[in-house]
Amino acid sequence: MSSKLSVKDVMSKPVSIAKSALIPEALSKMLENGIDPIVVTNDRVVVGTASRRTIAEKMGSKKTGNIPASQIRVASVTKEDFTSVYQDQDVELLVPLLQRYKIVVVWDEEHRLIGQVTKGDLLKVMKPEGGIENIIEIAPKISAEDRVVQLHRRMVNNGSTRFVVMSDNKPVGIVTETDIAKVLVKMKNEIDKHFENALRNVTAGDIMSSPIVSVSAKTPVADIVNTMIKKNISTIPVEDGGKVIGLVTRKSLVNAL
């Protein structure tokens, strides 16, 4: 069925922001529209994307010093991390592109921005075959007492962007780059020269999403995809015998296509 579809059949309305805009506006727009990353423009020309992760990395960096988030522009967290297609191209072309990029920008015949395709958009029309063993990722586990500064460091140094919070060997919450970005932007706006000291007291338990949505190792892949789309979440822990054995993410699902 997917071979009969074109890009315009799966693309969504583009959500963009000017590179001169401020960080809180970009994060708010991403959260409001349930997207990550957001397309960044300059005089209506696409120059890159800004993600929740790049915002979190920037806000937690010592290089920003005591500068409030409300004074830091989107340009400072913009990466040239996107690719593009035309609306009439075959949808199959999107698979290898979204295995590499978080977002695909869609042009019309005159090279104007008319749409975007995310992993979530693609998963609405294409689902990987096979069992959950083909899509599961390692689940980094932390405790509710772990400090956000430590998680930020792991994100920057190791690329870890989601953590399962455990208590008594049971999952009680999940922390993603979104949670880290939200608390850092909030604190960066409200606290000036004491920002670093205040941040040291923030724990995973303070910012985690709870209760978590999880699935069993026997859950059909199609059901997992449908749950993700319905609840607009990007990560689902997988449990087997009451223990977390891994994570399913939109990235792992698209990589399995």
PDB file of C-alpha atoms in Angstrom:
ATOM      1  CA  MET A   1       0.000   0.000   0.000  1.00  0.00           C
ATOM      2  CA  SER A   2       2.803   2.399   0.871  1.00  0.00           C
ATOM      3  CA  SER A   3       4.178   2.246  -2.698  1.00  0.00           C
ATOM      4  CA  LYS A   4       0.977   3.920  -3.913  1.00  0.00           C
ATOM      5  CA  LEU A   5       1.408   6.830  -1.569  1.00  0.00           C
ATOM      6  CA  SER A   6       3.368   9.990  -2.224  1.00  0.00           C
ATOM      7  CA  VAL A   7       5.005  12.356   0.236  1.00  0.00           C
ATOM      8  CA  LYS A   8       2.039  14.735   0.166  1.00  0.00           C
ATOM      9  CA  ASP A   9      -0.180  11.921   1.478  1.00  0.00           C
ATOM     10  CA  VAL A  10       1.803  11.593   4.715  1.00  0.00           C
ATOM     11  CA  MET A  11       3.296  15.029   5.301  1.00  0.00           C
ATOM     12  CA  SER A  12       2.014  17.331   8.023  1.00  0.00           C
ATOM     13  CA  LYS A  13       1.731  21.093   8.156  1.00  0.00           C
ATOM     14  CA  PRO A  14       5.167  22.667   8.640  1.00  0.00           C
ATOM     15  CA  VAL A  15       5.907  24.216  12.015  1.00  0.00           C
ATOM     16  CA  SER A  16       8.735  26.717  11.883  1.00  0.00           C
ATOM     17  CA  ILE A  17      10.356  29.485  13.869  1.00  0.00           C
ATOM     18  CA  ALA A  18      12.718  32.311  12.961  1.00  0.00           C
ATOM     19  CA  LYS A  19      16.335  31.911  14.000  1.00  0.00           C
ATOM     20  CA  SER A  20      16.088  35.345  15.658  1.00  0.00           C
ATOM     21  CA  ALA A  21      13.340  34.098  17.999  1.00  0.00           C
ATOM     22  CA  LEU A  22      14.111  33.291  21.631  1.00  0.00           C
ATOM     23  CA  ILE A  23      14.626  29.856  23.195  1.00  0.00           C
ATOM     24  CA  PRO A  24      11.473  29.793  25.389  1.00  0.00           C
ATOM     25  CA  GLU A  25       9.299  30.539  22.360  1.00  0.00           C
ATOM     26  CA  ALA A  26      10.859  27.682  20.390  1.00  0.00           C
ATOM     27  CA  LEU A  27      10.408  25.154  23.198  1.00  0.00           C
ATOM     28  CA  SER A  28       6.844  26.315  23.834  1.00  0.00           C
ATOM     29  CA  LYS A  29       6.002  25.946  20.146  1.00  0.00           C
ATOM     30  CA  MET A  30       7.475  22.449  20.038  1.00  0.00           C
ATOM     31  CA  LEU A  31       5.522  21.334  23.099  1.00  0.00           C
ATOM     32  CA  GLU A  32       2.297  22.945  21.900  1.00  0.00           C
ATOM     33  CA  ASN A  33       2.500  21.218  18.521  1.00  0.00           C
ATOM     34  CA  GLY A  34       3.944  17.948  19.809  1.00  0.00           C
ATOM     35  CA  ILE A  35       6.956  18.104  17.502  1.00  0.00           C
ATOM     36  CA  ASP A  36      10.703  17.666  17.811  1.00  0.00           C
ATOM     37  CA  PRO A  37      12.661  19.180  16.157  1.00  0.00           C
ATOM     38  CA  ILE A  38      11.270  22.454  14.837  1.00  0.00           C
ATOM     39  CA  VAL A  39      12.220  23.913  11.454  1.00  0.00           C
ATOM     40  CA  VAL A  40      14.284  27.115  11.723  1.00  0.00           C
ATOM     41  CA  THR A  41      14.020  29.798   9.067  1.00  0.00           C
ATOM     42  CA  ASN A  42      15.726  33.054   8.146  1.00  0.00           C
ATOM     43  CA  ASP A  43      13.754  35.346   5.840  1.00  0.00           C
ATOM     44  CA  ARG A  44      11.504  32.368   5.021  1.00  0.00           C
ATOM     45  CA  VAL A  45      14.489  30.244   3.985  1.00  0.00           C
ATOM     46  CA  VAL A  46      15.042  27.001   5.913  1.00  0.00           C
ATOM     47  CA  VAL A  47      18.444  27.135   7.606  1.00  0.00           C
ATOM     48  CA  GLY A  48      18.227  24.136   9.928  1.00  0.00           C
ATOM     49  CA  THR A  49      16.365  22.678  12.882  1.00  0.00           C
ATOM     50  CA  ALA A  50      16.335  23.173  16.643  1.00  0.00           C
ATOM     51  CA  SER A  51      15.543  20.259  18.926  1.00  0.00           C
ATOM     52  CA  ARG A  52      14.672  19.747  22.558  1.00  0.00           C
ATOM     53  CA  ARG A  53      18.059  18.104  22.958  1.00  0.00           C
ATOM     54  CA  THR A  54      20.040  21.043  21.523  1.00  0.00           C
ATOM     55  CA  ILE A  55      18.067  23.380  23.769  1.00  0.00           C
ATOM     56  CA  ALA A  56      18.800  21.226  26.834  1.00  0.00           C
ATOM     57  CA  GLU A  57      22.485  21.059  25.953  1.00  0.00           C
ATOM     58  CA  LYS A  58      22.683  24.820  25.499  1.00  0.00           C
ATOM     59  CA  MET A  59      20.784  25.696  28.669  1.00  0.00           C
ATOM     60  CA  GLY A  60      22.931  23.392  30.796  1.00  0.00           C
ATOM     61  CA  SER A  61      26.201  24.610  29.335  1.00  0.00           C
ATOM     62  CA  LYS A  62      28.468  26.739  31.493  1.00  0.00           C
ATOM     63  CA  LYS A  63      29.123  28.860  28.391  1.00  0.00           C
ATOM     64  CA  THR A  64      25.706  30.479  28.782  1.00  0.00           C
ATOM     65  CA  GLY A  65      26.717  31.698  32.223  1.00  0.00           C
ATOM     66  CA  ASN A  66      24.019  33.758  33.926  1.00  0.00           C
ATOM     67  CA  ILE A  67      22.273  34.728  30.692  1.00  0.00           C
ATOM     68  CA  PRO A  68      18.505  34.095  31.008  1.00  0.00           C
ATOM     69  CA  ALA A  69      16.916  31.762  28.479  1.00  0.00           C
ATOM     70  CA  SER A  70      14.698  34.667  27.424  1.00  0.00           C
ATOM     71  CA  GLN A  71      17.792  36.389  26.026  1.00  0.00           C
ATOM     72  CA  ILE A  72      19.227  33.455  24.066  1.00  0.00           C
ATOM     73  CA  ARG A  73      18.230  33.143  20.421  1.00  0.00           C
ATOM     74  CA  VAL A  74      17.210  30.058  18.477  1.00  0.00           C
ATOM     75  CA  ALA A  75      20.171  30.542  16.126  1.00  0.00           C
ATOM     76  CA  SER A  76      22.479  29.344  18.921  1.00  0.00           C
ATOM     77  CA  VAL A  77      20.781  25.915  19.075  1.00  0.00           C
ATOM     78  CA  THR A  78      20.184  25.456  15.334  1.00  0.00           C
ATOM     79  CA  LYS A  79      21.783  22.541  13.512  1.00  0.00           C
ATOM     80  CA  GLU A  80      21.781  21.801   9.775  1.00  0.00           C
ATOM     81  CA  ASP A  81      20.247  18.461  10.658  1.00  0.00           C
ATOM     82  CA  PHE A  82      17.548  17.930   8.032  1.00  0.00           C
ATOM     83  CA  THR A  83      17.027  16.855   4.465  1.00  0.00           C
ATOM     84  CA  SER A  84      14.313  17.587   1.909  1.00  0.00           C
ATOM     85  CA  VAL A  85      12.036  16.033  -0.713  1.00  0.00           C
ATOM     86  CA  TYR A  86       9.299  17.163  -3.084  1.00  0.00           C
ATOM     87  CA  GLN A  87       5.639  16.503  -2.390  1.00  0.00           C
ATOM     88  CA  ASP A  88       5.083  14.221  -5.395  1.00  0.00           C
ATOM     89  CA  GLN A  89       7.944  11.813  -4.648  1.00  0.00           C
ATOM     90  CA  ASP A  90       7.236   8.250  -3.521  1.00  0.00           C
ATOM     91  CA  VAL A  91       6.720   7.737   0.215  1.00  0.00           C
ATOM     92  CA  GLU A  92       9.251   4.870   0.195  1.00  0.00           C
ATOM     93  CA  LEU A  93      11.964   7.498  -0.254  1.00  0.00           C
ATOM     94  CA  LEU A  94      11.255   8.720   3.256  1.00  0.00           C
ATOM     95  CA  VAL A  95      12.337   5.501   4.977  1.00  0.00           C
ATOM     96  CA  PRO A  96      16.138   5.808   4.578  1.00  0.00           C
ATOM     97  CA  LEU A  97      15.947   9.569   5.081  1.00  0.00           C
ATOM     98  CA  LEU A  98      14.126   9.305   8.415  1.00  0.00           C
ATOM     99  CA  GLN A  99      16.478   6.561   9.510  1.00  0.00           C
ATOM    100  CA  ARG A 100      19.184   9.214   9.347  1.00  0.00           C
ATOM    101  CA  TYR A 101      17.350  12.462  10.110  1.00  0.00           C
ATOM    102  CA  LYS A 102      14.685  13.456  12.632  1.00  0.00           C
ATOM    103  CA  ILE A 103      12.714  15.417  10.077  1.00  0.00           C
ATOM    104  CA  VAL A 104      12.286  15.740   6.314  1.00  0.00           C
ATOM    105  CA  VAL A 105      11.314  19.110   4.866  1.00  0.00           C
ATOM    106  CA  VAL A 106       8.892  19.080   1.930  1.00  0.00           C
ATOM    107  CA  TRP A 107       9.093  21.569  -0.975  1.00  0.00           C
ATOM    108  CA  ASP A 108       6.669  22.394  -3.732  1.00  0.00           C
ATOM    109  CA  GLU A 109       7.766  22.714  -7.370  1.00  0.00           C
ATOM    110  CA  GLU A 110       9.047  26.242  -6.696  1.00  0.00           C
ATOM    111  CA  HIS A 111      11.126  25.104  -3.726  1.00  0.00           C
ATOM    112  CA  ARG A 112       8.818  26.663  -1.147  1.00  0.00           C
ATOM    113  CA  LEU A 113       8.271  25.062   2.241  1.00  0.00           C
ATOM    114  CA  ILE A 114       4.857  23.383   2.248  1.00  0.00           C
ATOM    115  CA  GLY A 115       5.208  20.474   4.672  1.00  0.00           C
ATOM    116  CA  GLN A 116       7.312  18.268   6.877  1.00  0.00           C
ATOM    117  CA  VAL A 117       7.507  14.561   7.638  1.00  0.00           C
ATOM    118  CA  THR A 118       8.555  13.215  11.027  1.00  0.00           C
ATOM    119  CA  LYS A 119       9.033   9.647  12.183  1.00  0.00           C
ATOM    120  CA  GLY A 120       5.559   9.818  13.708  1.00  0.00           C
ATOM    121  CA  ASP A 121       4.026  10.859  10.380  1.00  0.00           C
ATOM    122  CA  LEU A 122       5.672   7.938   8.606  1.00  0.00           C
ATOM    123  CA  LEU A 123       4.640   5.401  11.263  1.00  0.00           C
ATOM    124  CA  LYS A 124       0.998   6.290  10.693  1.00  0.00           C
ATOM    125  CA  VAL A 125       1.173   4.608   7.284  1.00  0.00           C
ATOM    126  CA  MET A 126       4.107   2.179   7.629  1.00  0.00           C
ATOM    127  CA  LYS A 127       4.752  -0.263  10.474  1.00  0.00           C
ATOM    128  CA  PRO A 128       7.709  -2.637  10.829  1.00  0.00           C
ATOM    129  CA  GLU A 129       7.086  -6.350  10.525  1.00  0.00           C
ATOM    130  CA  GLY A 130       8.341  -8.977  12.940  1.00  0.00           C
ATOM    131  CA  GLY A 131       8.438  -9.099  16.719  1.00  0.00           C
ATOM    132  CA  ILE A 132       9.454  -6.665  19.395  1.00  0.00           C
ATOM    133  CA  GLU A 133      12.954  -8.135  19.511  1.00  0.00           C
ATOM    134  CA  ASN A 134      13.686  -6.282  16.260  1.00  0.00           C
ATOM    135  CA  ILE A 135      12.894  -2.842  17.656  1.00  0.00           C
ATOM    136  CA  ILE A 136      13.976  -2.877  21.290  1.00  0.00           C
ATOM    137  CA  GLU A 137      16.729  -0.574  22.569  1.00  0.00           C
ATOM    138  CA  ILE A 138      18.781  -0.599  25.758  1.00  0.00           C
ATOM    139  CA  ALA A 139      17.018   1.182  28.628  1.00  0.00           C
ATOM    140  CA  PRO A 140      19.391   3.295  30.770  1.00  0.00           C
ATOM    141  CA  LYS A 141      18.124   2.991  34.352  1.00  0.00           C
ATOM    142  CA  ILE A 142      18.459   5.644  37.034  1.00  0.00           C
ATOM    143  CA  SER A 143      17.041   6.346  40.486  1.00  0.00           C
ATOM    144  CA  ALA A 144      14.733   9.203  41.456  1.00  0.00           C
ATOM    145  CA  GLU A 145      17.606  10.670  43.514  1.00  0.00           C
ATOM    146  CA  ASP A 146      19.966  11.028  40.542  1.00  0.00           C
ATOM    147  CA  ARG A 147      20.765  14.661  39.804  1.00  0.00           C
ATOM    148  CA  VAL A 148      19.656  16.374  36.613  1.00  0.00           C
ATOM    149  CA  VAL A 149      23.180  17.742  36.173  1.00  0.00           C
ATOM    150  CA  GLN A 150      24.393  14.144  35.924  1.00  0.00           C
ATOM    151  CA  LEU A 151      21.735  13.285  33.349  1.00  0.00           C
ATOM    152  CA  HIS A 152      22.639  16.376  31.357  1.00  0.00           C
ATOM    153  CA  ARG A 153      26.275  15.310  31.384  1.00  0.00           C
ATOM    154  CA  ARG A 154      25.360  11.821  30.153  1.00  0.00           C
ATOM    155  CA  MET A 155      23.241  13.349  27.409  1.00  0.00           C
ATOM    156  CA  VAL A 156      26.067  15.589  26.198  1.00  0.00           C
ATOM    157  CA  ASN A 157      28.885  13.043  26.537  1.00  0.00           C
ATOM    158  CA  ASN A 158      27.164   9.750  25.705  1.00  0.00           C
ATOM    159  CA  GLY A 159      24.147  10.787  23.675  1.00  0.00           C
ATOM    160  CA  SER A 160      21.699   9.346  26.218  1.00  0.00           C
ATOM    161  CA  THR A 161      18.344  11.100  25.790  1.00  0.00           C
ATOM    162  CA  ARG A 162      15.940   8.993  27.870  1.00  0.00           C
ATOM    163  CA  PHE A 163      16.174   7.233  31.209  1.00  0.00           C
ATOM    164  CA  VAL A 164      13.869   4.878  33.088  1.00  0.00           C
ATOM    165  CA  VAL A 165      13.505   5.851  36.752  1.00  0.00           C
ATOM    166  CA  MET A 166      13.525   2.792  39.014  1.00  0.00           C
ATOM    167  CA  SER A 167      12.417   2.270  42.617  1.00  0.00           C
ATOM    168  CA  ASP A 168      12.562  -1.136  44.325  1.00  0.00           C
ATOM    169  CA  ASN A 169      13.376  -2.681  40.914  1.00  0.00           C
ATOM    170  CA  LYS A 170      10.158  -1.280  39.447  1.00  0.00           C
ATOM    171  CA  PRO A 171       9.811   1.494  36.838  1.00  0.00           C
ATOM    172  CA  VAL A 172       8.170   4.569  38.380  1.00  0.00           C
ATOM    173  CA  GLY A 173       8.848   7.202  35.739  1.00  0.00           C
ATOM    174  CA  ILE A 174      10.786   8.233  32.685  1.00  0.00           C
ATOM    175  CA  VAL A 175      13.017  11.232  31.997  1.00  0.00           C
ATOM    176  CA  THR A 176      13.688  12.405  28.442  1.00  0.00           C
ATOM    177  CA  GLU A 177      15.513  15.310  26.846  1.00  0.00           C
ATOM    178  CA  THR A 178      12.147  17.084  26.866  1.00  0.00           C
ATOM    179  CA  ASP A 179      11.941  16.987  30.669  1.00  0.00           C
ATOM    180  CA  ILE A 180      15.529  18.197  30.955  1.00  0.00           C
ATOM    181  CA  ALA A 181      14.991  21.011  28.444  1.00  0.00           C
ATOM    182  CA  LYS A 182      11.808  22.183  30.202  1.00  0.00           C
ATOM    183  CA  VAL A 183      13.354  22.429  33.655  1.00  0.00           C
ATOM    184  CA  LEU A 184      16.555  24.065  32.388  1.00  0.00           C
ATOM    185  CA  VAL A 185      14.699  26.739  30.405  1.00  0.00           C
ATOM    186  CA  LYS A 186      12.394  27.416  33.351  1.00  0.00           C
ATOM    187  CA  MET A 187      15.241  27.714  35.841  1.00  0.00           C
ATOM    188  CA  LYS A 188      17.398  29.708  33.440  1.00  0.00           C
ATOM    189  CA  ASN A 189      14.641  32.299  33.282  1.00  0.00           C
ATOM    190  CA  GLU A 190      13.814  32.435  36.983  1.00  0.00           C
ATOM    191  CA  ILE A 191      17.254  32.144  38.600  1.00  0.00           C
ATOM    192  CA  ASP A 192      20.187  34.415  37.757  1.00  0.00           C
ATOM    193  CA  LYS A 193      23.649  34.045  39.271  1.00  0.00           C
ATOM    194  CA  HIS A 194      22.601  31.159  41.520  1.00  0.00           C
ATOM    195  CA  PHE A 195      21.412  28.998  38.617  1.00  0.00           C
ATOM    196  CA  GLU A 196      24.182  26.395  38.862  1.00  0.00           C
ATOM    197  CA  ASN A 197      23.772  25.957  42.602  1.00  0.00           C
ATOM    198  CA  ALA A 198      19.997  25.617  42.304  1.00  0.00           C
ATOM    199  CA  LEU A 199      20.316  23.106  39.472  1.00  0.00           C
ATOM    200  CA  ARG A 200      22.465  20.816  41.608  1.00  0.00           C
ATOM    201  CA  ASN A 201      19.468  20.225  43.861  1.00  0.00           C
ATOM    202  CA  VAL A 202      17.103  19.133  41.075  1.00  0.00           C
ATOM    203  CA  THR A 203      16.633  15.359  40.844  1.00  0.00           C
ATOM    204  CA  ALA A 204      15.169  12.966  38.312  1.00  0.00           C
ATOM    205  CA  GLY A 205      12.219  12.500  40.640  1.00  0.00           C
ATOM    206  CA  ASP A 206      11.454  16.216  40.373  1.00  0.00           C
ATOM    207  CA  ILE A 207      11.077  16.209  36.587  1.00  0.00           C
ATOM    208  CA  MET A 208      10.161  12.649  35.589  1.00  0.00           C
ATOM    209  CA  SER A 209       6.951  11.797  33.763  1.00  0.00           C
ATOM    210  CA  SER A 210       4.893   9.437  35.902  1.00  0.00           C
ATOM    211  CA  PRO A 211       3.107   7.081  35.794  1.00  0.00           C
ATOM    212  CA  ILE A 212       4.716   5.622  32.712  1.00  0.00           C
ATOM    213  CA  VAL A 213       3.100   3.923  29.742  1.00  0.00           C
ATOM    214  CA  SER A 214       4.725   0.517  29.270  1.00  0.00           C
ATOM    215  CA  VAL A 215       4.100  -2.632  27.236  1.00  0.00           C
ATOM    216  CA  SER A 216       4.878  -6.299  27.683  1.00  0.00           C
ATOM    217  CA  ALA A 217       7.411  -8.152  25.574  1.00  0.00           C
ATOM    218  CA  LYS A 218       4.515  -9.967  23.884  1.00  0.00           C
ATOM    219  CA  THR A 219       2.740  -6.827  22.669  1.00  0.00           C
ATOM    220  CA  PRO A 220       2.363  -6.721  18.859  1.00  0.00           C
ATOM    221  CA  VAL A 221       4.479  -4.035  17.226  1.00  0.00           C
ATOM    222  CA  ALA A 222       1.448  -2.518  15.493  1.00  0.00           C
ATOM    223  CA  ASP A 223      -0.212  -2.002  18.883  1.00  0.00           C
ATOM    224  CA  ILE A 224       2.881  -0.259  20.226  1.00  0.00           C
ATOM    225  CA  VAL A 225       2.928   2.111  17.259  1.00  0.00           C
ATOM    226  CA  ASN A 226      -0.766   2.880  17.683  1.00  0.00           C
ATOM    227  CA  THR A 227      -0.255   3.643  21.390  1.00  0.00           C
ATOM    228  CA  MET A 228       2.620   5.989  20.618  1.00  0.00           C
ATOM    229  CA  ILE A 229       0.604   7.872  18.019  1.00  0.00           C
ATOM    230  CA  LYS A 230      -2.553   8.026  20.142  1.00  0.00           C
ATOM    231  CA  LYS A 231      -0.743   9.315  23.242  1.00  0.00           C
ATOM    232  CA  ASN A 232       1.817  11.342  21.245  1.00  0.00           C
ATOM    233  CA  ILE A 233       4.797   9.821  23.039  1.00  0.00           C
ATOM    234  CA  SER A 234       8.152   8.860  21.583  1.00  0.00           C
ATOM    235  CA  THR A 235       9.326   6.218  24.063  1.00  0.00           C
ATOM    236  CA  ILE A 236       7.737   3.153  25.662  1.00  0.00           C
ATOM    237  CA  PRO A 237       9.504   0.875  28.175  1.00  0.00           C
ATOM    238  CA  VAL A 238       9.160  -2.874  27.591  1.00  0.00           C
ATOM    239  CA  GLU A 239       8.585  -5.143  30.581  1.00  0.00           C
ATOM    240  CA  ASP A 240       8.978  -8.891  30.920  1.00  0.00           C
ATOM    241  CA  GLY A 241       8.151 -10.611  34.186  1.00  0.00           C
ATOM    242  CA  GLY A 242       7.879  -7.251  35.932  1.00  0.00           C
ATOM    243  CA  LYS A 243      11.348  -6.153  34.815  1.00  0.00           C
ATOM    244  CA  VAL A 244      12.222  -3.470  32.271  1.00  0.00           C
ATOM    245  CA  ILE A 245      14.182  -5.144  29.485  1.00  0.00           C
ATOM    246  CA  GLY A 246      14.417  -2.237  27.070  1.00  0.00           C
ATOM    247  CA  LEU A 247      12.748   0.632  25.274  1.00  0.00           C
ATOM    248  CA  VAL A 248      10.855   1.032  22.031  1.00  0.00           C
ATOM    249  CA  THR A 249      11.286   4.432  20.404  1.00  0.00           C
ATOM    250  CA  ARG A 250      10.069   6.006  17.203  1.00  0.00           C
ATOM    251  CA  LYS A 251      13.662   5.892  16.043  1.00  0.00           C
ATOM    252  CA  SER A 252      13.958   2.132  16.635  1.00  0.00           C
ATOM    253  CA  LEU A 253      10.626   1.556  14.857  1.00  0.00           C
ATOM    254  CA  VAL A 254      11.642   3.516  11.761  1.00  0.00           C
ATOM    255  CA  ASN A 255      15.057   1.820  11.736  1.00  0.00           C
ATOM    256  CA  ALA A 256      13.240  -1.523  11.538  1.00  0.00           C
ATOM    257  CA  LEU A 257      11.255  -0.602   8.409  1.00  0.00           C
TER     258      LEU A 257
END
